[in-house]
Amino acid sequence: MIKATEGADRMDERFSYNFSQAQQYGFTRGAYHFFSTKSTASDQARFFFQNVKLENGDLPPVLDVEQKPKGQTKEAFKKGVLEWLQLAERHYGVKPILYTYFKFKKEYLSDPVFNQYPYWIAHYYVDSVRYAGHWEFWQHTDVGRVPGIEEHVDLNVFNGTLQQLQQYTLK
């Protein structure tokens, strides 16, 4: 999963290179958008769509939600997150993946409407996921090491087989 965009105007400067390299080396790749508290969900979705061209074999788009705007009600926040997810589903023709950390999901996104989206849980430094609901991906650390990459990286586990992962990809 490679960061592509943030908000309505921030493109990760290494996205294009990282995304093409992942494909070149045979990785099942995906792109994510970091949801901002400073712009509307529809503006953020449009910006992501303009900059991320997913292809057959790619994972569905991911919405990374880690902050709720101060002063915004929970209901308004949930409505914005849901709007981004629905716009992405219409645009790409597949349910996007919702990424957030364990406590944030419980506090702000525990509404059953979000359970229809594949869930990628960030839950660090534990031996197993403590989330009682269904999840597809588990990000278990942010200080992983991968040969060829000098910096720490996030490490994830897919809750299924390689064949099941491939079924998630765009056709």
PDB file of C-alpha atoms in Angstrom:
ATOM      1  CA  MET A   1       0.000   0.000   0.000  1.00  0.00           C
ATOM      2  CA  ILE A   2       1.526   3.250  -1.156  1.00  0.00           C
ATOM      3  CA  LYS A   3       0.532   6.735  -0.040  1.00  0.00           C
ATOM      4  CA  ALA A   4      -0.777   8.708  -2.985  1.00  0.00           C
ATOM      5  CA  THR A   5      -2.613  11.789  -1.770  1.00  0.00           C
ATOM      6  CA  GLU A   6      -3.623  13.778   1.272  1.00  0.00           C
ATOM      7  CA  GLY A   7      -6.448  16.238   1.490  1.00  0.00           C
ATOM      8  CA  ALA A   8      -7.486  18.022  -1.694  1.00  0.00           C
ATOM      9  CA  ASP A   9      -4.069  19.196  -2.863  1.00  0.00           C
ATOM     10  CA  ARG A  10      -1.153  17.142  -1.505  1.00  0.00           C
ATOM     11  CA  MET A  11       0.394  14.470  -3.707  1.00  0.00           C
ATOM     12  CA  ASP A  12       3.104  12.248  -2.246  1.00  0.00           C
ATOM     13  CA  GLU A  13       6.181  13.220  -4.256  1.00  0.00           C
ATOM     14  CA  ARG A  14       7.359   9.596  -4.535  1.00  0.00           C
ATOM     15  CA  PHE A  15       3.992   8.019  -5.321  1.00  0.00           C
ATOM     16  CA  SER A  16       4.402   7.605  -9.086  1.00  0.00           C
ATOM     17  CA  TYR A  17       7.864   6.096  -8.726  1.00  0.00           C
ATOM     18  CA  ASN A  18       6.925   3.811  -5.819  1.00  0.00           C
ATOM     19  CA  PHE A  19       3.701   2.693  -7.507  1.00  0.00           C
ATOM     20  CA  SER A  20       5.415   1.833 -10.802  1.00  0.00           C
ATOM     21  CA  GLN A  21       8.291   0.068  -9.021  1.00  0.00           C
ATOM     22  CA  ALA A  22       5.853  -2.074  -7.034  1.00  0.00           C
ATOM     23  CA  GLN A  23       4.290  -3.225 -10.301  1.00  0.00           C
ATOM     24  CA  GLN A  24       7.662  -3.767 -11.980  1.00  0.00           C
ATOM     25  CA  TYR A  25       8.795  -6.053  -9.156  1.00  0.00           C
ATOM     26  CA  GLY A  26       5.569  -8.053  -9.147  1.00  0.00           C
ATOM     27  CA  PHE A  27       3.979  -6.801  -5.935  1.00  0.00           C
ATOM     28  CA  THR A  28       0.234  -6.707  -5.477  1.00  0.00           C
ATOM     29  CA  ARG A  29      -0.003  -2.979  -5.017  1.00  0.00           C
ATOM     30  CA  GLY A  30      -2.515  -0.518  -3.673  1.00  0.00           C
ATOM     31  CA  ALA A  31      -2.807   3.228  -3.196  1.00  0.00           C
ATOM     32  CA  TYR A  32      -4.172   5.150  -0.253  1.00  0.00           C
ATOM     33  CA  HIS A  33      -5.517   8.589   0.467  1.00  0.00           C
ATOM     34  CA  PHE A  34      -4.937  10.253   3.832  1.00  0.00           C
ATOM     35  CA  PHE A  35      -8.228  11.886   4.848  1.00  0.00           C
ATOM     36  CA  SER A  36      -7.706  15.506   5.845  1.00  0.00           C
ATOM     37  CA  THR A  37      -9.613  17.584   8.338  1.00  0.00           C
ATOM     38  CA  LYS A  38      -9.109  20.688   6.174  1.00  0.00           C
ATOM     39  CA  SER A  39     -11.103  19.971   2.994  1.00  0.00           C
ATOM     40  CA  THR A  40     -14.365  18.373   1.949  1.00  0.00           C
ATOM     41  CA  ALA A  41     -14.693  14.672   1.273  1.00  0.00           C
ATOM     42  CA  SER A  42     -15.802  15.302  -2.310  1.00  0.00           C
ATOM     43  CA  ASP A  43     -12.795  17.579  -3.038  1.00  0.00           C
ATOM     44  CA  GLN A  44     -10.467  14.972  -1.555  1.00  0.00           C
ATOM     45  CA  ALA A  45     -12.044  12.171  -3.573  1.00  0.00           C
ATOM     46  CA  ARG A  46     -11.771  14.133  -6.836  1.00  0.00           C
ATOM     47  CA  PHE A  47      -8.109  14.865  -6.149  1.00  0.00           C
ATOM     48  CA  PHE A  48      -7.405  11.174  -5.487  1.00  0.00           C
ATOM     49  CA  PHE A  49      -9.237  10.104  -8.682  1.00  0.00           C
ATOM     50  CA  GLN A  50      -7.279  12.640 -10.770  1.00  0.00           C
ATOM     51  CA  ASN A  51      -3.969  11.305  -9.496  1.00  0.00           C
ATOM     52  CA  VAL A  52      -4.463   7.567  -8.991  1.00  0.00           C
ATOM     53  CA  LYS A  53      -5.082   5.366 -11.999  1.00  0.00           C
ATOM     54  CA  LEU A  54      -5.691   1.880 -10.652  1.00  0.00           C
ATOM     55  CA  GLU A  55      -5.322  -1.056 -13.040  1.00  0.00           C
ATOM     56  CA  ASN A  56      -6.370  -4.686 -13.169  1.00  0.00           C
ATOM     57  CA  GLY A  57      -4.474  -6.550 -10.467  1.00  0.00           C
ATOM     58  CA  ASP A  58      -4.309  -3.552  -8.122  1.00  0.00           C
ATOM     59  CA  LEU A  59      -5.973  -3.584  -4.726  1.00  0.00           C
ATOM     60  CA  PRO A  60      -9.003  -1.353  -4.176  1.00  0.00           C
ATOM     61  CA  PRO A  61      -8.373   2.247  -3.138  1.00  0.00           C
ATOM     62  CA  VAL A  62      -7.786   2.826   0.554  1.00  0.00           C
ATOM     63  CA  LEU A  63      -9.065   5.647   2.736  1.00  0.00           C
ATOM     64  CA  ASP A  64      -6.749   6.279   5.697  1.00  0.00           C
ATOM     65  CA  VAL A  65      -8.733   8.002   8.456  1.00  0.00           C
ATOM     66  CA  GLU A  66      -6.881   8.952  11.634  1.00  0.00           C
ATOM     67  CA  GLN A  67      -8.233  12.351  12.692  1.00  0.00           C
ATOM     68  CA  LYS A  68     -11.627  13.943  13.284  1.00  0.00           C
ATOM     69  CA  PRO A  69     -11.851  17.694  12.776  1.00  0.00           C
ATOM     70  CA  LYS A  70     -12.147  19.607  16.020  1.00  0.00           C
ATOM     71  CA  GLY A  71     -15.537  21.185  16.338  1.00  0.00           C
ATOM     72  CA  GLN A  72     -17.173  18.802  13.878  1.00  0.00           C
ATOM     73  CA  THR A  73     -19.868  16.483  15.198  1.00  0.00           C
ATOM     74  CA  LYS A  74     -19.366  12.731  15.008  1.00  0.00           C
ATOM     75  CA  GLU A  75     -22.332  12.508  12.655  1.00  0.00           C
ATOM     76  CA  ALA A  76     -20.940  15.111  10.244  1.00  0.00           C
ATOM     77  CA  PHE A  77     -17.543  13.423  10.354  1.00  0.00           C
ATOM     78  CA  LYS A  78     -19.027   9.983   9.630  1.00  0.00           C
ATOM     79  CA  LYS A  79     -21.038  11.474   6.779  1.00  0.00           C
ATOM     80  CA  GLY A  80     -17.859  12.869   5.188  1.00  0.00           C
ATOM     81  CA  VAL A  81     -15.971   9.582   5.509  1.00  0.00           C
ATOM     82  CA  LEU A  82     -18.917   7.686   4.052  1.00  0.00           C
ATOM     83  CA  GLU A  83     -19.169  10.186   1.183  1.00  0.00           C
ATOM     84  CA  TRP A  84     -15.511   9.579   0.210  1.00  0.00           C
ATOM     85  CA  LEU A  85     -16.005   5.802   0.365  1.00  0.00           C
ATOM     86  CA  GLN A  86     -19.170   5.934  -1.762  1.00  0.00           C
ATOM     87  CA  LEU A  87     -17.592   8.229  -4.357  1.00  0.00           C
ATOM     88  CA  ALA A  88     -14.565   5.933  -4.610  1.00  0.00           C
ATOM     89  CA  GLU A  89     -16.798   2.890  -4.972  1.00  0.00           C
ATOM     90  CA  ARG A  90     -18.671   4.528  -7.850  1.00  0.00           C
ATOM     91  CA  HIS A  91     -15.450   5.705  -9.511  1.00  0.00           C
ATOM     92  CA  TYR A  92     -13.477   2.443  -9.325  1.00  0.00           C
ATOM     93  CA  GLY A  93     -16.388  -0.019  -9.274  1.00  0.00           C
ATOM     94  CA  VAL A  94     -15.167  -1.761  -6.123  1.00  0.00           C
ATOM     95  CA  LYS A  95     -15.603  -1.240  -2.390  1.00  0.00           C
ATOM     96  CA  PRO A  96     -12.663   0.759  -1.050  1.00  0.00           C
ATOM     97  CA  ILE A  97     -10.724  -0.383   1.995  1.00  0.00           C
ATOM     98  CA  LEU A  98     -11.112   1.605   5.215  1.00  0.00           C
ATOM     99  CA  TYR A  99      -7.886   2.003   7.199  1.00  0.00           C
ATOM    100  CA  THR A 100      -7.792   3.312  10.733  1.00  0.00           C
ATOM    101  CA  TYR A 101      -6.432   2.372  14.087  1.00  0.00           C
ATOM    102  CA  PHE A 102      -8.240   0.221  16.618  1.00  0.00           C
ATOM    103  CA  LYS A 103      -9.325   2.910  19.131  1.00  0.00           C
ATOM    104  CA  PHE A 104     -10.327   5.398  16.434  1.00  0.00           C
ATOM    105  CA  LYS A 105     -12.596   2.838  14.753  1.00  0.00           C
ATOM    106  CA  LYS A 106     -14.263   2.048  18.060  1.00  0.00           C
ATOM    107  CA  GLU A 107     -14.782   5.707  18.953  1.00  0.00           C
ATOM    108  CA  TYR A 108     -15.707   7.315  15.624  1.00  0.00           C
ATOM    109  CA  LEU A 109     -16.415   4.679  12.960  1.00  0.00           C
ATOM    110  CA  SER A 110     -18.201   1.920  14.834  1.00  0.00           C
ATOM    111  CA  ASP A 111     -21.433   2.612  12.942  1.00  0.00           C
ATOM    112  CA  PRO A 112     -22.590  -0.564  11.115  1.00  0.00           C
ATOM    113  CA  VAL A 113     -22.621   1.321   7.785  1.00  0.00           C
ATOM    114  CA  PHE A 114     -18.814   1.108   7.764  1.00  0.00           C
ATOM    115  CA  ASN A 115     -18.819  -2.680   8.199  1.00  0.00           C
ATOM    116  CA  GLN A 116     -19.632  -3.111   4.506  1.00  0.00           C
ATOM    117  CA  TYR A 117     -16.115  -1.907   3.642  1.00  0.00           C
ATOM    118  CA  PRO A 118     -13.034  -4.094   3.981  1.00  0.00           C
ATOM    119  CA  TYR A 119     -11.239  -3.047   7.165  1.00  0.00           C
ATOM    120  CA  TRP A 120      -7.476  -2.564   7.490  1.00  0.00           C
ATOM    121  CA  ILE A 121      -6.729  -2.217  11.193  1.00  0.00           C
ATOM    122  CA  ALA A 122      -3.661  -0.516  12.630  1.00  0.00           C
ATOM    123  CA  HIS A 123      -3.076  -2.171  15.980  1.00  0.00           C
ATOM    124  CA  TYR A 124       0.582  -2.061  17.008  1.00  0.00           C
ATOM    125  CA  TYR A 125       2.694  -3.961  19.494  1.00  0.00           C
ATOM    126  CA  VAL A 126       0.187  -6.709  20.269  1.00  0.00           C
ATOM    127  CA  ASP A 127       0.417 -10.430  19.559  1.00  0.00           C
ATOM    128  CA  SER A 128      -3.002 -10.578  17.933  1.00  0.00           C
ATOM    129  CA  VAL A 129      -5.796  -8.281  16.832  1.00  0.00           C
ATOM    130  CA  ARG A 130      -8.182  -7.492  19.679  1.00  0.00           C
ATOM    131  CA  TYR A 131     -10.865  -6.028  17.424  1.00  0.00           C
ATOM    132  CA  ALA A 132     -13.982  -8.209  17.695  1.00  0.00           C
ATOM    133  CA  GLY A 133     -15.236  -7.461  14.156  1.00  0.00           C
ATOM    134  CA  HIS A 134     -14.029  -8.714  10.799  1.00  0.00           C
ATOM    135  CA  TRP A 135     -10.811  -7.334   9.325  1.00  0.00           C
ATOM    136  CA  GLU A 136      -8.911  -8.016   6.101  1.00  0.00           C
ATOM    137  CA  PHE A 137      -5.548  -6.407   6.840  1.00  0.00           C
ATOM    138  CA  TRP A 138      -3.650  -5.851  10.074  1.00  0.00           C
ATOM    139  CA  GLN A 139      -0.838  -3.321  10.331  1.00  0.00           C
ATOM    140  CA  HIS A 140       1.041  -4.662  13.335  1.00  0.00           C
ATOM    141  CA  THR A 141       4.093  -2.400  13.436  1.00  0.00           C
ATOM    142  CA  ASP A 142       5.438   0.883  12.138  1.00  0.00           C
ATOM    143  CA  VAL A 143       9.084  -0.008  12.774  1.00  0.00           C
ATOM    144  CA  GLY A 144       9.548  -2.966  10.431  1.00  0.00           C
ATOM    145  CA  ARG A 145      12.616  -3.662   8.326  1.00  0.00           C
ATOM    146  CA  VAL A 146      12.633  -4.755   4.690  1.00  0.00           C
ATOM    147  CA  PRO A 147      15.799  -5.552   2.700  1.00  0.00           C
ATOM    148  CA  GLY A 148      16.588  -2.722   0.297  1.00  0.00           C
ATOM    149  CA  ILE A 149      14.764  -0.033   2.292  1.00  0.00           C
ATOM    150  CA  GLU A 150      16.839   1.948   4.754  1.00  0.00           C
ATOM    151  CA  GLU A 151      13.990   3.504   6.759  1.00  0.00           C
ATOM    152  CA  HIS A 152      11.531   1.764   9.043  1.00  0.00           C
ATOM    153  CA  VAL A 153       8.392   0.571   7.257  1.00  0.00           C
ATOM    154  CA  ASP A 154       4.915  -0.478   8.302  1.00  0.00           C
ATOM    155  CA  LEU A 155       4.362  -4.235   8.233  1.00  0.00           C
ATOM    156  CA  ASN A 156       0.986  -5.780   7.500  1.00  0.00           C
ATOM    157  CA  VAL A 157      -0.694  -9.161   7.464  1.00  0.00           C
ATOM    158  CA  PHE A 158      -3.567 -10.207   5.195  1.00  0.00           C
ATOM    159  CA  ASN A 159      -6.285 -12.221   6.934  1.00  0.00           C
ATOM    160  CA  GLY A 160      -6.548 -14.892   4.250  1.00  0.00           C
ATOM    161  CA  THR A 161      -4.762 -16.787   1.519  1.00  0.00           C
ATOM    162  CA  LEU A 162      -2.905 -15.469  -1.518  1.00  0.00           C
ATOM    163  CA  GLN A 163      -5.853 -16.589  -3.653  1.00  0.00           C
ATOM    164  CA  GLN A 164      -8.247 -14.592  -1.444  1.00  0.00           C
ATOM    165  CA  LEU A 165      -5.987 -11.532  -1.686  1.00  0.00           C
ATOM    166  CA  GLN A 166      -6.020 -11.834  -5.461  1.00  0.00           C
ATOM    167  CA  GLN A 167      -9.830 -11.912  -5.389  1.00  0.00           C
ATOM    168  CA  TYR A 168      -9.747  -8.416  -3.837  1.00  0.00           C
ATOM    169  CA  THR A 169      -7.875  -6.985  -6.803  1.00  0.00           C
ATOM    170  CA  LEU A 170      -9.497  -5.013  -9.569  1.00  0.00           C
ATOM    171  CA  LYS A 171     -10.550  -7.020 -12.620  1.00  0.00           C
TER     172      LYS A 171
END
